[in-house]
């Protein structure tokens, strides 16, 4: 597996490629994704559309990628519009199960469609280059080491035969200066718990297979010039115990690299990546996300959301893939991890940062979705780990990027002794074992269970020893159950200033029992707010138990002229509560200015552990229509103007928490002021907008206003769709006659060095399967997961320029 192996690999690639390669890129082609029902073969659809079937999308059953030459863009757009319109129609006439009318043209089995686009949407949560602000460390020279601790570390290293040259610099593993500020992991190693048999996938910019520190624990992928970030993250998790650099937290565990950050990719590539080899990869370490600029509010698309649900439901043979995400580095730009659809997903474990002196680093974002913190840069030091190069180390790894992989390493240790833990057990273990820090900084709320939660620290810092001891005897939790409230209608202007607009909903014991929910885990709130400046808004949620989640905070850079559109916020702060009683959300517009808005409606979902494990179904895959609702169907929520505590945006420093509520008894919202709007649950108060929906000369069919609306909208859609499809097939027919199939990019050959280079990256980059094969001389063997292989290439549309 050295140089000759790699050469052979490249040759192998180019040979294999001559048969399957086509350099279809976004420059020459459009790509689209379809979800097909079981009875609709993708080949048939491809034939019908004159498109090329590019293959199944990762592990998503029934989801396929297709391509068409760029010259047919407008026809493709027409087609996709038509498919959408027709599904809308069927949903209305026959419900979600698609029992509506069929057109019978062979496309009735298309359940979902989306045009794909290739872009570089995600950023690393650390500048990968040495000029990064997280790497600019002015080392503190005057740290005083504790003699007894130094002796204890020496003894541990000797017992464990650790001779790695920078082990003594790895304060995050054993801190001899700030005692207790480390992962507390050496006791586990002494018990022989080192991560054997567990594989962590680093979803990043690739990693360096030539590093002598990673090679022993590594599923090979060729190295690329910008793969420093992934390499450093890998080193933290699984750097080998040898004479190179330091050791990883789980130094006998394995790592694999899934490369997504080096070039533009589309949602299908990303979906495939996070399900890649998902029976083998146990943990997916993700130190990236949408830009942390304090103005981006971005969530993964439906395809990626589905892949995540697919991962937790089917990965690891049904135990569930464990996704760990870095919380984000945007705190100094007022960013908050609830504006990021990856970190605020219930399927991910969000890890923030704490520095070696126990302080909250200025970059580290806070939010109600943050579960724990782990060590990273700050107070004049950073994480010391492996770097790109055969024997190269790095002492400036930082940002929340560096914190996430430490939590991954700890979970790898736990899984090595308890491979049966589910994705939710992993979350419980982090939460139950986390150690609260800086408990008097005013950021902590105490729950009835005695457990404490802080938006800055989550449930506390990760302690490897405590977590793994707990894992040893951990009783697996019952399946996940959930309760969705109805949509709750507010439709009221948001006052400016310190007063907020409060809206409440009562959840009864019966409702939760009926939903099979025993106790809470995550709580999500989806909401619609219209506002002319999003950054002015802040949102808090109060549980029946009086625990407050700050779901969103004000953001100075966020000038977006819209409020929250079907955005789902998440909180882990209510974990363990019963959920029974009144839930209140309070939205505020604390910037008194010309920008104002209206709180339209909201929906709350309580996720938790099932009462009865039997008969609890899995949650359906997310759908683009999950939040569809007519405002008339929303029940009118109890709404009032409330004073109440405010967390707008305070920089995340412990000293900034003085005016934060600490275990404060909740301000009685109703008492705070007079009720401003309606109280009650009537649902027919405001139908005037619909009275005038139809011009009077049109027949009403004696149906209700809403039904009339559906009927007319449906008719329009049918007409549009039929026209569109007609045009499309007409054009297709002409194309097929005109085009010689040989010209259709089926077998474009590699022209030169540059193409070969691009090819290598292409195969390596996006969960490509083929390189596993060519590297199979590795003694660990390649992944054996061949179940869903379909020989597809993972096209990423990247342009080799500038690399
Ligand atoms: C909503 O309206 C319908 C029909 O007007 C009525 O039967 C139902 O009880 C109402 N629901 C509520 C919650 O008031
Ligand atoms: C760290 O682990 C040891 C066992 O090795 C345990 O006794 C100790 O309490 C832990 N230290 C802290 C600070 O939690
Ligand atoms: C916002 O302000 C404008 C101008 O002062 C006013 O006309 C409008 O009614 C306000 N809208 C809301 C929702 O408060």
CSV table of N, CA, C and O in Angstrom, one decimal, residues 53 108 484 645 676 698 770:
chain,number,residue,atom,x,y,z
A,53,UNK,N,-30.2,7.5,-16.9
A,53,UNK,CA,-30.3,7.1,-15.5
A,53,UNK,C,-28.9,7.1,-14.9
A,53,UNK,O,-28.1,6.2,-15.3
A,108,UNK,N,-46.8,8.0,-13.6
A,108,UNK,CA,-47.6,8.1,-12.4
A,108,UNK,C,-46.8,7.6,-11.1
A,108,UNK,O,-47.2,8.0,-10.0
A,484,UNK,N,-47.4,15.6,17.3
A,484,UNK,CA,-47.4,16.8,16.6
A,484,UNK,C,-48.7,17.6,17.0
A,484,UNK,O,-49.8,17.1,16.9
A,645,UNK,N,-38.6,37.4,30.3
A,645,UNK,CA,-37.2,37.6,30.2
A,645,UNK,C,-36.8,37.6,28.7
A,645,UNK,O,-37.5,37.0,27.9
A,676,UNK,N,-54.3,40.5,24.5
A,676,UNK,CA,-54.3,41.4,23.4
A,676,UNK,C,-55.2,40.9,22.3
A,676,UNK,O,-55.8,41.6,21.5
A,698,UNK,N,-68.0,32.4,-11.9
A,698,UNK,CA,-67.6,31.0,-12.0
A,698,UNK,C,-68.6,30.1,-11.1
A,698,UNK,O,-69.0,30.6,-10.0
A,770,UNK,N,-15.7,2.8,-6.3
A,770,UNK,CA,-14.7,2.0,-7.1
A,770,UNK,C,-13.3,2.0,-6.4
A,770,UNK,O,-12.6,1.0,-6.6
